[in-house]
Every structure is written in C-alpha cells, then in structure tokens.
Amino acid sequence: MTTDGGRSDGAANYSTITYAVAEAIATITLNRPHARNGFTLTMADELGAALTAADRDDQVRVILLTAAGDYFCVGMDFAEPSLGDTTDPEWDEPSTRVVRPMTNSNKPVIVAFPGPAVGVGISMTLAADFRLASDRARFGFVFARRGLFPEGGSTWFLPQLVGLAKAKEWMLTGNLVTAHEALAAGLITSVHAPEDLLPAAYALARDLATEIAPASAALIRRALVAMTAHGDPEAAFALDRKSIPHAATSPDLAEGISSFLEKRPPRFTGVASTDLPDLGDWLPK
C-alpha cells in the first residue's frame, strides 16, 4: 500500500515489489528476499509499471529504488520464466522494460544497494541519477561468465559512467567489484555503513524533493542523456534556444530567486507534466 492518504496506484497488485509514497518520494522495493531478490519477468513488468506510475503522479518528486533483505538483486532467477514470448512484435527484453521508463522519467531516480547487485541487478539501475551503496555491496557484470549478453542498454550506459576501458574490464572479466572500487570508478555516488544507507538515501531524496524545481529536474536529467549522442554542443544550443525563454516565464524562476534573496526554502509549484512541453519535441533525435 501507499502511505499518501489512500492512493494505491496499483500497488495492491504487485507480487515481487512494494510501492509506497510519502514526503513526495515514491519508494519502490524489490521484495523477494527469500530468493535474494532474483529478477523475474513479473518483476520486470512490475518495476516498469511502478516507475511509470511514479512518473505520472504529480505528487511524486523523487523515486527511490531499494531492496528488502541483505541483497539488492543477484541477477536473473533462472527458476522462473525469464523472457516471455520473444516472437511478439511488441516484445522488449525484460531489463529494458525497467531501464526505458527509468531513462525517460521526469523524476530524479535514486538507487540504494543494501548488498550485492549482479547481472541485471546492476544493469537495470544504470539509468538512475544516484546510486548509493552499503559497504557490503558487490557489483558484477557477469554475463560472459554465464554465456549471456549484456542487457538493458548497459553497453551504452556503463561506458558513459565509468569510461570505455573500465567498462571493457568489468564486462569481459565478469569479476566482482567492491563498493569502494565502484565508487572510485564513478559507478557509485557514495558508500555507507549498512545502517546509514537508507537514511542517507532518504536525506538526498528529501533534499531533491524540497529544494529542486521539478520541471528543472525533468529537463536536466533527460537532456544530459540526450546530449551524449552528439559530438558537439550545437544540439545543446538548440535546446537552450527553446528552454531558456520558457524558463523566463515560469513562476518557479521568480520563486527560486525570491527564496534565495529571502534566505528561505523554496516553494516550487511547477510540475513537469503541466509546465513543460513534451520533452520529446524539444530534445534532439
């Protein structure tokens, strides 16, 4: 159930995750601790649905993804159906069902890893904006060791985060990486003692939810990804030509300036769903 006064957003129908909203933060929790949160086709669909529900809810400003138990996700649970009907023309591989809505979300996404994340357990989080880890977390892109191929767009995302050389090292060897190694390479935002992980993640989420204009966050997170496809800044200049005049008319700009001058917390009222055009029309193809 949610904690926001009764909205369910389909939460009662989830069997592999939980979904709750409080303080403008949607918390999505992998909830198969008995199977070390092994990834299933059902989990893929439920995560995609929950991410979409959070993005469409104007009361939500930040999404936090975490897991129950000592593991984040040990990869695909091969005891469960894992692919579905691959002959369906609408078929998407399971990790992409999570990564695509995470990539296209207008809300910042934080991931908190209480423990190991292997295979799809780490690849499905690469589109998030922040990844916080317990110091007992380990990460492994183990696909080659299982005769598998990387999924969820991870061959694009990982080099963006850690560079091509490190991405090759991690994906070709399939070796496990400690939380501190991941931090040094840029995969992880910060490392915490296990008991401090969720407090740190929620502190970051509350800061984003209360101090950052939602429409600004939406454009920034999506534009940064879109611009990586261009070899020069001309695409960014074209976006700026549209976004800056739009921002100049926004009540959030006046509020941001007033709150700064008055030394008080901002009270942003804008939301991405109503105060921005379809960003697909603004962002370069």
PDB file of C-alpha atoms in Angstrom:
ATOM      1  CA  MET A   1       0.000   0.000   0.000  1.00  0.00           C
ATOM      2  CA  THR A   2       0.994   3.605  -0.333  1.00  0.00           C
ATOM      3  CA  THR A   3       1.416   5.991   2.549  1.00  0.00           C
ATOM      4  CA  ASP A   4      -0.034   9.056   0.857  1.00  0.00           C
ATOM      5  CA  GLY A   5      -3.599   9.035   2.060  1.00  0.00           C
ATOM      6  CA  GLY A   6      -5.069   6.101   0.242  1.00  0.00           C
ATOM      7  CA  ARG A   7      -3.914   6.121  -3.378  1.00  0.00           C
ATOM      8  CA  SER A   8      -2.983   2.617  -4.441  1.00  0.00           C
ATOM      9  CA  ASP A   9      -1.543   3.242  -7.960  1.00  0.00           C
ATOM     10  CA  GLY A  10      -1.938  -0.488  -8.491  1.00  0.00           C
ATOM     11  CA  ALA A  11       0.331  -1.255  -5.538  1.00  0.00           C
ATOM     12  CA  ALA A  12      -2.008  -3.935  -4.182  1.00  0.00           C
ATOM     13  CA  ASN A  13      -1.427  -5.970  -7.340  1.00  0.00           C
ATOM     14  CA  TYR A  14       2.361  -6.141  -7.036  1.00  0.00           C
ATOM     15  CA  SER A  15       3.777  -9.519  -6.025  1.00  0.00           C
ATOM     16  CA  THR A  16       7.558  -9.014  -6.382  1.00  0.00           C
ATOM     17  CA  ILE A  17       7.919  -5.390  -5.270  1.00  0.00           C
ATOM     18  CA  THR A  18       6.303  -2.914  -2.899  1.00  0.00           C
ATOM     19  CA  TYR A  19       5.362   0.661  -3.719  1.00  0.00           C
ATOM     20  CA  ALA A  20       4.812   3.498  -1.250  1.00  0.00           C
ATOM     21  CA  VAL A  21       4.636   7.282  -1.441  1.00  0.00           C
ATOM     22  CA  ALA A  22       5.499   9.639   1.411  1.00  0.00           C
ATOM     23  CA  GLU A  23       7.016  13.136   1.551  1.00  0.00           C
ATOM     24  CA  ALA A  24       6.801  13.345  -2.263  1.00  0.00           C
ATOM     25  CA  ILE A  25       9.115  10.311  -2.527  1.00  0.00           C
ATOM     26  CA  ALA A  26       7.976   7.117  -4.253  1.00  0.00           C
ATOM     27  CA  THR A  27       9.817   4.161  -2.717  1.00  0.00           C
ATOM     28  CA  ILE A  28       9.968   1.024  -4.860  1.00  0.00           C
ATOM     29  CA  THR A  29      11.368  -2.007  -3.032  1.00  0.00           C
ATOM     30  CA  LEU A  30      12.405  -5.314  -4.577  1.00  0.00           C
ATOM     31  CA  ASN A  31      10.603  -7.796  -2.351  1.00  0.00           C
ATOM     32  CA  ARG A  32      11.806 -11.345  -2.990  1.00  0.00           C
ATOM     33  CA  PRO A  33      14.333 -11.632  -0.144  1.00  0.00           C
ATOM     34  CA  HIS A  34      13.804 -15.404   0.026  1.00  0.00           C
ATOM     35  CA  ALA A  35      15.305 -15.568  -3.495  1.00  0.00           C
ATOM     36  CA  ARG A  36      17.908 -12.845  -2.870  1.00  0.00           C
ATOM     37  CA  ASN A  37      15.627 -10.629  -4.966  1.00  0.00           C
ATOM     38  CA  GLY A  38      16.262 -12.674  -8.085  1.00  0.00           C
ATOM     39  CA  PHE A  39      14.924 -10.904 -11.170  1.00  0.00           C
ATOM     40  CA  THR A  40      11.883 -12.406 -12.914  1.00  0.00           C
ATOM     41  CA  LEU A  41       9.672 -11.496 -15.836  1.00  0.00           C
ATOM     42  CA  THR A  42       6.980 -10.477 -13.360  1.00  0.00           C
ATOM     43  CA  MET A  43       9.436  -8.240 -11.507  1.00  0.00           C
ATOM     44  CA  ALA A  44      10.466  -6.596 -14.778  1.00  0.00           C
ATOM     45  CA  ASP A  45       6.861  -5.753 -15.628  1.00  0.00           C
ATOM     46  CA  GLU A  46       6.047  -4.600 -12.096  1.00  0.00           C
ATOM     47  CA  LEU A  47       9.113  -2.373 -11.890  1.00  0.00           C
ATOM     48  CA  GLY A  48       8.241  -0.825 -15.236  1.00  0.00           C
ATOM     49  CA  ALA A  49       4.677  -0.222 -14.087  1.00  0.00           C
ATOM     50  CA  ALA A  50       5.778   1.283 -10.761  1.00  0.00           C
ATOM     51  CA  LEU A  51       8.305   3.612 -12.400  1.00  0.00           C
ATOM     52  CA  THR A  52       5.638   4.751 -14.843  1.00  0.00           C
ATOM     53  CA  ALA A  53       3.089   5.282 -12.054  1.00  0.00           C
ATOM     54  CA  ALA A  54       5.584   7.366 -10.061  1.00  0.00           C
ATOM     55  CA  ASP A  55       6.472   9.452 -13.096  1.00  0.00           C
ATOM     56  CA  ARG A  56       2.800  10.185 -13.837  1.00  0.00           C
ATOM     57  CA  ASP A  57       1.964  11.115 -10.240  1.00  0.00           C
ATOM     58  CA  ASP A  58       2.381  14.875  -9.825  1.00  0.00           C
ATOM     59  CA  GLN A  59       2.615  14.400  -6.053  1.00  0.00           C
ATOM     60  CA  VAL A  60       5.847  12.440  -6.534  1.00  0.00           C
ATOM     61  CA  ARG A  61       9.041  14.416  -6.981  1.00  0.00           C
ATOM     62  CA  VAL A  62      11.695  11.727  -6.452  1.00  0.00           C
ATOM     63  CA  ILE A  63      11.866   7.959  -6.979  1.00  0.00           C
ATOM     64  CA  LEU A  64      13.888   5.745  -4.633  1.00  0.00           C
ATOM     65  CA  LEU A  65      14.594   2.132  -5.618  1.00  0.00           C
ATOM     66  CA  THR A  66      15.916  -0.270  -2.988  1.00  0.00           C
ATOM     67  CA  ALA A  67      15.506  -3.890  -1.852  1.00  0.00           C
ATOM     68  CA  ALA A  68      14.381  -5.928   1.128  1.00  0.00           C
ATOM     69  CA  GLY A  69      16.930  -8.137   2.840  1.00  0.00           C
ATOM     70  CA  ASP A  70      20.706  -8.353   2.539  1.00  0.00           C
ATOM     71  CA  TYR A  71      20.881  -8.451  -1.270  1.00  0.00           C
ATOM     72  CA  PHE A  72      19.794  -5.919  -3.847  1.00  0.00           C
ATOM     73  CA  CYS A  73      19.430  -8.416  -6.699  1.00  0.00           C
ATOM     74  CA  VAL A  74      21.622 -11.393  -7.595  1.00  0.00           C
ATOM     75  CA  GLY A  75      20.545 -11.377 -11.236  1.00  0.00           C
ATOM     76  CA  MET A  76      18.025 -13.387 -13.186  1.00  0.00           C
ATOM     77  CA  ASP A  77      16.160 -16.091 -11.284  1.00  0.00           C
ATOM     78  CA  PHE A  78      16.517 -18.957 -13.747  1.00  0.00           C
ATOM     79  CA  ALA A  79      13.934 -20.997 -11.821  1.00  0.00           C
ATOM     80  CA  GLU A  80      11.278 -18.579 -13.086  1.00  0.00           C
ATOM     81  CA  PRO A  81      10.151 -17.721 -16.639  1.00  0.00           C
ATOM     82  CA  SER A  82      12.612 -15.104 -17.799  1.00  0.00           C
ATOM     83  CA  LEU A  83      11.828 -13.988 -21.356  1.00  0.00           C
ATOM     84  CA  GLY A  84       8.192 -14.476 -22.308  1.00  0.00           C
ATOM     85  CA  ASP A  85       7.077 -14.633 -25.930  1.00  0.00           C
ATOM     86  CA  THR A  86      10.038 -13.326 -27.932  1.00  0.00           C
ATOM     87  CA  THR A  87       8.077 -13.710 -31.189  1.00  0.00           C
ATOM     88  CA  ASP A  88       5.642 -10.992 -30.138  1.00  0.00           C
ATOM     89  CA  PRO A  89       6.407  -7.916 -32.306  1.00  0.00           C
ATOM     90  CA  GLU A  90       5.916  -5.724 -29.208  1.00  0.00           C
ATOM     91  CA  TRP A  91       8.384  -7.787 -27.153  1.00  0.00           C
ATOM     92  CA  ASP A  92      11.068  -5.967 -25.145  1.00  0.00           C
ATOM     93  CA  GLU A  93      13.749  -7.846 -23.260  1.00  0.00           C
ATOM     94  CA  PRO A  94      12.957  -7.728 -19.517  1.00  0.00           C
ATOM     95  CA  SER A  95      15.682  -5.360 -18.308  1.00  0.00           C
ATOM     96  CA  THR A  96      14.748  -2.796 -20.954  1.00  0.00           C
ATOM     97  CA  ARG A  97      11.218  -2.797 -19.500  1.00  0.00           C
ATOM     98  CA  VAL A  98      12.793  -1.261 -16.389  1.00  0.00           C
ATOM     99  CA  VAL A  99      15.542   0.845 -17.915  1.00  0.00           C
ATOM    100  CA  ARG A 100      13.454   2.595 -20.576  1.00  0.00           C
ATOM    101  CA  PRO A 101      10.903   4.131 -18.147  1.00  0.00           C
ATOM    102  CA  MET A 102      13.755   4.963 -15.764  1.00  0.00           C
ATOM    103  CA  THR A 103      15.611   6.740 -18.568  1.00  0.00           C
ATOM    104  CA  ASN A 104      12.545   8.658 -19.717  1.00  0.00           C
ATOM    105  CA  SER A 105      11.293   9.551 -16.238  1.00  0.00           C
ATOM    106  CA  ASN A 106      10.845  13.227 -15.433  1.00  0.00           C
ATOM    107  CA  LYS A 107      11.654  12.491 -11.783  1.00  0.00           C
ATOM    108  CA  PRO A 108      15.165  12.018 -10.339  1.00  0.00           C
ATOM    109  CA  VAL A 109      15.883   8.365  -9.540  1.00  0.00           C
ATOM    110  CA  ILE A 110      17.997   7.210  -6.583  1.00  0.00           C
ATOM    111  CA  VAL A 111      19.057   3.587  -6.043  1.00  0.00           C
ATOM    112  CA  ALA A 112      20.140   2.303  -2.621  1.00  0.00           C
ATOM    113  CA  PHE A 113      22.007  -1.027  -2.681  1.00  0.00           C
ATOM    114  CA  PRO A 114      21.889  -2.837   0.691  1.00  0.00           C
ATOM    115  CA  GLY A 115      24.054  -5.647  -0.700  1.00  0.00           C
ATOM    116  CA  PRO A 116      25.234  -7.366  -3.877  1.00  0.00           C
ATOM    117  CA  ALA A 117      23.851  -6.434  -7.301  1.00  0.00           C
ATOM    118  CA  VAL A 118      24.875  -8.795 -10.105  1.00  0.00           C
ATOM    119  CA  GLY A 119      23.963  -9.035 -13.784  1.00  0.00           C
ATOM    120  CA  VAL A 120      20.577  -7.451 -14.360  1.00  0.00           C
ATOM    121  CA  GLY A 121      20.696  -6.430 -10.688  1.00  0.00           C
ATOM    122  CA  ILE A 122      23.202  -3.719 -11.572  1.00  0.00           C
ATOM    123  CA  SER A 123      22.497  -3.185 -15.290  1.00  0.00           C
ATOM    124  CA  MET A 124      18.870  -2.208 -14.690  1.00  0.00           C
ATOM    125  CA  THR A 125      19.988   0.669 -12.421  1.00  0.00           C
ATOM    126  CA  LEU A 126      22.455   2.377 -14.749  1.00  0.00           C
ATOM    127  CA  ALA A 127      19.878   4.928 -15.927  1.00  0.00           C
ATOM    128  CA  ALA A 128      19.393   6.198 -12.357  1.00  0.00           C
ATOM    129  CA  ASP A 129      20.816   9.564 -11.311  1.00  0.00           C
ATOM    130  CA  PHE A 130      22.338   8.474  -7.992  1.00  0.00           C
ATOM    131  CA  ARG A 131      23.496   5.068  -6.771  1.00  0.00           C
ATOM    132  CA  LEU A 132      24.256   4.759  -3.053  1.00  0.00           C
ATOM    133  CA  ALA A 133      25.693   1.528  -1.688  1.00  0.00           C
ATOM    134  CA  SER A 134      26.276  -0.272   1.566  1.00  0.00           C
ATOM    135  CA  ASP A 135      29.924  -1.107   2.116  1.00  0.00           C
ATOM    136  CA  ARG A 136      28.967  -4.777   1.896  1.00  0.00           C
ATOM    137  CA  ALA A 137      27.609  -4.367  -1.645  1.00  0.00           C
ATOM    138  CA  ARG A 138      29.374  -6.019  -4.571  1.00  0.00           C
ATOM    139  CA  PHE A 139      28.737  -5.497  -8.267  1.00  0.00           C
ATOM    140  CA  GLY A 140      29.265  -7.845 -11.175  1.00  0.00           C
ATOM    141  CA  PHE A 141      28.621  -7.632 -14.899  1.00  0.00           C
ATOM    142  CA  VAL A 142      28.876 -11.411 -15.108  1.00  0.00           C
ATOM    143  CA  PHE A 143      27.186 -12.008 -18.462  1.00  0.00           C
ATOM    144  CA  ALA A 144      30.200 -13.502 -20.264  1.00  0.00           C
ATOM    145  CA  ARG A 145      30.733 -15.954 -17.385  1.00  0.00           C
ATOM    146  CA  ARG A 146      27.182 -17.265 -17.903  1.00  0.00           C
ATOM    147  CA  GLY A 147      27.199 -17.351 -21.699  1.00  0.00           C
ATOM    148  CA  LEU A 148      24.838 -14.372 -21.717  1.00  0.00           C
ATOM    149  CA  PHE A 149      24.923 -10.939 -23.307  1.00  0.00           C
ATOM    150  CA  PRO A 150      24.585  -7.578 -21.507  1.00  0.00           C
ATOM    151  CA  GLU A 151      21.046  -6.174 -21.464  1.00  0.00           C
ATOM    152  CA  GLY A 152      19.067  -3.078 -20.572  1.00  0.00           C
ATOM    153  CA  GLY A 153      21.216  -0.835 -22.747  1.00  0.00           C
ATOM    154  CA  SER A 154      24.132  -1.423 -20.382  1.00  0.00           C
ATOM    155  CA  THR A 155      26.712  -1.448 -23.195  1.00  0.00           C
ATOM    156  CA  TRP A 156      25.744   2.210 -23.732  1.00  0.00           C
ATOM    157  CA  PHE A 157      25.212   3.301 -20.117  1.00  0.00           C
ATOM    158  CA  LEU A 158      28.250   1.730 -18.459  1.00  0.00           C
ATOM    159  CA  PRO A 159      30.920   3.443 -20.600  1.00  0.00           C
ATOM    160  CA  GLN A 160      29.116   6.757 -20.028  1.00  0.00           C
ATOM    161  CA  LEU A 161      29.569   6.253 -16.281  1.00  0.00           C
ATOM    162  CA  VAL A 162      32.992   4.663 -15.914  1.00  0.00           C
ATOM    163  CA  GLY A 163      34.697   5.053 -19.299  1.00  0.00           C
ATOM    164  CA  LEU A 164      35.270   2.565 -22.084  1.00  0.00           C
ATOM    165  CA  ALA A 165      38.375   0.900 -20.646  1.00  0.00           C
ATOM    166  CA  LYS A 166      36.789   0.164 -17.263  1.00  0.00           C
ATOM    167  CA  ALA A 167      33.552  -0.998 -18.899  1.00  0.00           C
ATOM    168  CA  LYS A 168      35.528  -3.468 -21.029  1.00  0.00           C
ATOM    169  CA  GLU A 169      37.439  -4.720 -17.988  1.00  0.00           C
ATOM    170  CA  TRP A 170      34.324  -5.292 -15.922  1.00  0.00           C
ATOM    171  CA  MET A 171      32.184  -6.804 -18.677  1.00  0.00           C
ATOM    172  CA  LEU A 172      34.851  -9.013 -20.258  1.00  0.00           C
ATOM    173  CA  THR A 173      36.187 -10.448 -16.990  1.00  0.00           C
ATOM    174  CA  GLY A 174      32.861 -10.577 -15.148  1.00  0.00           C
ATOM    175  CA  ASN A 175      34.788 -10.057 -11.924  1.00  0.00           C
ATOM    176  CA  LEU A 176      33.018  -8.807  -8.816  1.00  0.00           C
ATOM    177  CA  VAL A 177      33.749  -5.192  -7.868  1.00  0.00           C
ATOM    178  CA  THR A 178      33.661  -3.879  -4.298  1.00  0.00           C
ATOM    179  CA  ALA A 179      31.607  -0.848  -3.341  1.00  0.00           C
ATOM    180  CA  HIS A 180      34.747   1.232  -2.884  1.00  0.00           C
ATOM    181  CA  GLU A 181      36.125   0.160  -6.273  1.00  0.00           C
ATOM    182  CA  ALA A 182      32.807   1.097  -7.833  1.00  0.00           C
ATOM    183  CA  LEU A 183      32.922   4.469  -6.071  1.00  0.00           C
ATOM    184  CA  ALA A 184      36.431   5.183  -7.352  1.00  0.00           C
ATOM    185  CA  ALA A 185      35.378   4.365 -10.928  1.00  0.00           C
ATOM    186  CA  GLY A 186      32.262   6.558 -10.831  1.00  0.00           C
ATOM    187  CA  LEU A 187      29.614   3.830 -10.822  1.00  0.00           C
ATOM    188  CA  ILE A 188      28.536   4.629  -7.248  1.00  0.00           C
ATOM    189  CA  THR A 189      27.738   8.043  -5.777  1.00  0.00           C
ATOM    190  CA  SER A 190      28.642   7.206  -2.168  1.00  0.00           C
ATOM    191  CA  VAL A 191      29.322   4.289   0.176  1.00  0.00           C
ATOM    192  CA  HIS A 192      27.793   3.921   3.640  1.00  0.00           C
ATOM    193  CA  ALA A 193      27.689   1.605   6.630  1.00  0.00           C
ATOM    194  CA  PRO A 194      24.632  -0.658   6.226  1.00  0.00           C
ATOM    195  CA  GLU A 195      22.675   1.111   8.944  1.00  0.00           C
ATOM    196  CA  ASP A 196      23.366   4.506   7.366  1.00  0.00           C
ATOM    197  CA  LEU A 197      22.407   3.624   3.789  1.00  0.00           C
ATOM    198  CA  LEU A 198      18.666   4.322   3.777  1.00  0.00           C
ATOM    199  CA  PRO A 199      18.942   7.422   5.995  1.00  0.00           C
ATOM    200  CA  ALA A 200      21.474   8.832   3.514  1.00  0.00           C
ATOM    201  CA  ALA A 201      19.308   7.903   0.528  1.00  0.00           C
ATOM    202  CA  TYR A 202      16.210   9.499   2.056  1.00  0.00           C
ATOM    203  CA  ALA A 203      18.155  12.606   3.066  1.00  0.00           C
ATOM    204  CA  LEU A 204      19.198  13.029  -0.562  1.00  0.00           C
ATOM    205  CA  ALA A 205      15.651  12.303  -1.761  1.00  0.00           C
ATOM    206  CA  ARG A 206      14.136  14.867   0.634  1.00  0.00           C
ATOM    207  CA  ASP A 207      16.656  17.479  -0.468  1.00  0.00           C
ATOM    208  CA  LEU A 208      15.748  16.911  -4.117  1.00  0.00           C
ATOM    209  CA  ALA A 209      12.034  16.857  -3.313  1.00  0.00           C
ATOM    210  CA  THR A 210      12.085  20.151  -1.422  1.00  0.00           C
ATOM    211  CA  GLU A 211      14.910  22.225  -2.915  1.00  0.00           C
ATOM    212  CA  ILE A 212      14.812  21.409  -6.647  1.00  0.00           C
ATOM    213  CA  ALA A 213      12.204  22.657  -9.127  1.00  0.00           C
ATOM    214  CA  PRO A 214      10.518  19.581 -10.649  1.00  0.00           C
ATOM    215  CA  ALA A 215      10.415  20.970 -14.183  1.00  0.00           C
ATOM    216  CA  SER A 216      14.111  21.861 -13.992  1.00  0.00           C
ATOM    217  CA  ALA A 217      14.964  18.363 -12.785  1.00  0.00           C
ATOM    218  CA  ALA A 218      12.969  16.801 -15.616  1.00  0.00           C
ATOM    219  CA  LEU A 219      14.699  18.757 -18.349  1.00  0.00           C
ATOM    220  CA  ILE A 220      18.181  18.390 -16.845  1.00  0.00           C
ATOM    221  CA  ARG A 221      18.161  14.608 -16.354  1.00  0.00           C
ATOM    222  CA  ARG A 222      16.721  13.890 -19.789  1.00  0.00           C
ATOM    223  CA  ALA A 223      18.767  16.479 -21.663  1.00  0.00           C
ATOM    224  CA  LEU A 224      22.047  15.219 -20.220  1.00  0.00           C
ATOM    225  CA  VAL A 225      21.342  11.753 -21.621  1.00  0.00           C
ATOM    226  CA  ALA A 226      20.140  13.071 -24.965  1.00  0.00           C
ATOM    227  CA  MET A 227      23.232  15.241 -25.455  1.00  0.00           C
ATOM    228  CA  THR A 228      25.638  12.317 -25.145  1.00  0.00           C
ATOM    229  CA  ALA A 229      24.678  11.284 -28.674  1.00  0.00           C
ATOM    230  CA  HIS A 230      26.094  14.481 -30.189  1.00  0.00           C
ATOM    231  CA  GLY A 231      29.744  15.204 -30.894  1.00  0.00           C
ATOM    232  CA  ASP A 232      29.465  18.963 -30.474  1.00  0.00           C
ATOM    233  CA  PRO A 233      27.368  21.400 -28.419  1.00  0.00           C
ATOM    234  CA  GLU A 234      25.106  22.532 -31.256  1.00  0.00           C
ATOM    235  CA  ALA A 235      22.276  20.261 -30.065  1.00  0.00           C
ATOM    236  CA  ALA A 236      22.533  21.802 -26.613  1.00  0.00           C
ATOM    237  CA  PHE A 237      22.493  25.297 -28.081  1.00  0.00           C
ATOM    238  CA  ALA A 238      19.287  24.415 -29.961  1.00  0.00           C
ATOM    239  CA  LEU A 239      17.667  23.122 -26.780  1.00  0.00           C
ATOM    240  CA  ASP A 240      18.721  26.224 -24.853  1.00  0.00           C
ATOM    241  CA  ARG A 241      17.078  28.388 -27.502  1.00  0.00           C
ATOM    242  CA  LYS A 242      13.755  26.809 -26.525  1.00  0.00           C
ATOM    243  CA  SER A 243      14.208  26.136 -22.808  1.00  0.00           C
ATOM    244  CA  ILE A 244      15.578  29.473 -21.588  1.00  0.00           C
ATOM    245  CA  PRO A 245      12.709  31.663 -22.902  1.00  0.00           C
ATOM    246  CA  HIS A 246      10.305  29.106 -21.438  1.00  0.00           C
ATOM    247  CA  ALA A 247      12.050  29.284 -18.045  1.00  0.00           C
ATOM    248  CA  ALA A 248      11.923  33.068 -18.071  1.00  0.00           C
ATOM    249  CA  THR A 249       8.111  32.935 -17.915  1.00  0.00           C
ATOM    250  CA  SER A 250       7.964  30.287 -15.175  1.00  0.00           C
ATOM    251  CA  PRO A 251       6.684  31.109 -11.669  1.00  0.00           C
ATOM    252  CA  ASP A 252       9.360  28.747 -10.377  1.00  0.00           C
ATOM    253  CA  LEU A 253      12.084  31.121 -11.594  1.00  0.00           C
ATOM    254  CA  ALA A 254      10.573  34.003  -9.608  1.00  0.00           C
ATOM    255  CA  GLU A 255      10.189  31.740  -6.592  1.00  0.00           C
ATOM    256  CA  GLY A 256      13.763  30.458  -6.877  1.00  0.00           C
ATOM    257  CA  ILE A 257      15.133  33.994  -6.913  1.00  0.00           C
ATOM    258  CA  SER A 258      12.831  35.213  -4.123  1.00  0.00           C
ATOM    259  CA  SER A 259      13.620  32.296  -1.838  1.00  0.00           C
ATOM    260  CA  PHE A 260      17.350  32.815  -2.374  1.00  0.00           C
ATOM    261  CA  LEU A 261      17.176  36.530  -1.616  1.00  0.00           C
ATOM    262  CA  GLU A 262      14.906  35.957   1.378  1.00  0.00           C
ATOM    263  CA  LYS A 263      17.077  33.090   2.658  1.00  0.00           C
ATOM    264  CA  ARG A 264      14.177  30.639   2.953  1.00  0.00           C
ATOM    265  CA  PRO A 265      13.344  27.224   1.455  1.00  0.00           C
ATOM    266  CA  PRO A 266      11.765  27.464  -1.997  1.00  0.00           C
ATOM    267  CA  ARG A 267       8.109  26.648  -2.556  1.00  0.00           C
ATOM    268  CA  PHE A 268       8.132  25.436  -6.136  1.00  0.00           C
ATOM    269  CA  THR A 269       4.674  24.842  -7.563  1.00  0.00           C
ATOM    270  CA  GLY A 270       5.514  23.720 -11.078  1.00  0.00           C
ATOM    271  CA  VAL A 271       5.294  20.115 -12.232  1.00  0.00           C
ATOM    272  CA  ALA A 272       6.838  18.602 -15.331  1.00  0.00           C
ATOM    273  CA  SER A 273       3.587  17.154 -16.650  1.00  0.00           C
ATOM    274  CA  THR A 274       1.911  20.572 -16.954  1.00  0.00           C
ATOM    275  CA  ASP A 275       4.731  23.116 -17.039  1.00  0.00           C
ATOM    276  CA  LEU A 276       6.849  21.627 -19.802  1.00  0.00           C
ATOM    277  CA  PRO A 277       6.008  20.709 -23.375  1.00  0.00           C
ATOM    278  CA  ASP A 278       6.544  17.136 -24.440  1.00  0.00           C
ATOM    279  CA  LEU A 279      10.303  16.948 -23.976  1.00  0.00           C
ATOM    280  CA  GLY A 280      10.465  14.552 -26.896  1.00  0.00           C
ATOM    281  CA  ASP A 281       9.650  17.561 -29.098  1.00  0.00           C
ATOM    282  CA  TRP A 282      12.444  19.654 -27.585  1.00  0.00           C
ATOM    283  CA  LEU A 283      15.241  17.138 -27.247  1.00  0.00           C
ATOM    284  CA  PRO A 284      17.389  16.280 -30.267  1.00  0.00           C
ATOM    285  CA  LYS A 285      16.803  12.991 -32.014  1.00  0.00           C
TER     286      LYS A 285
END
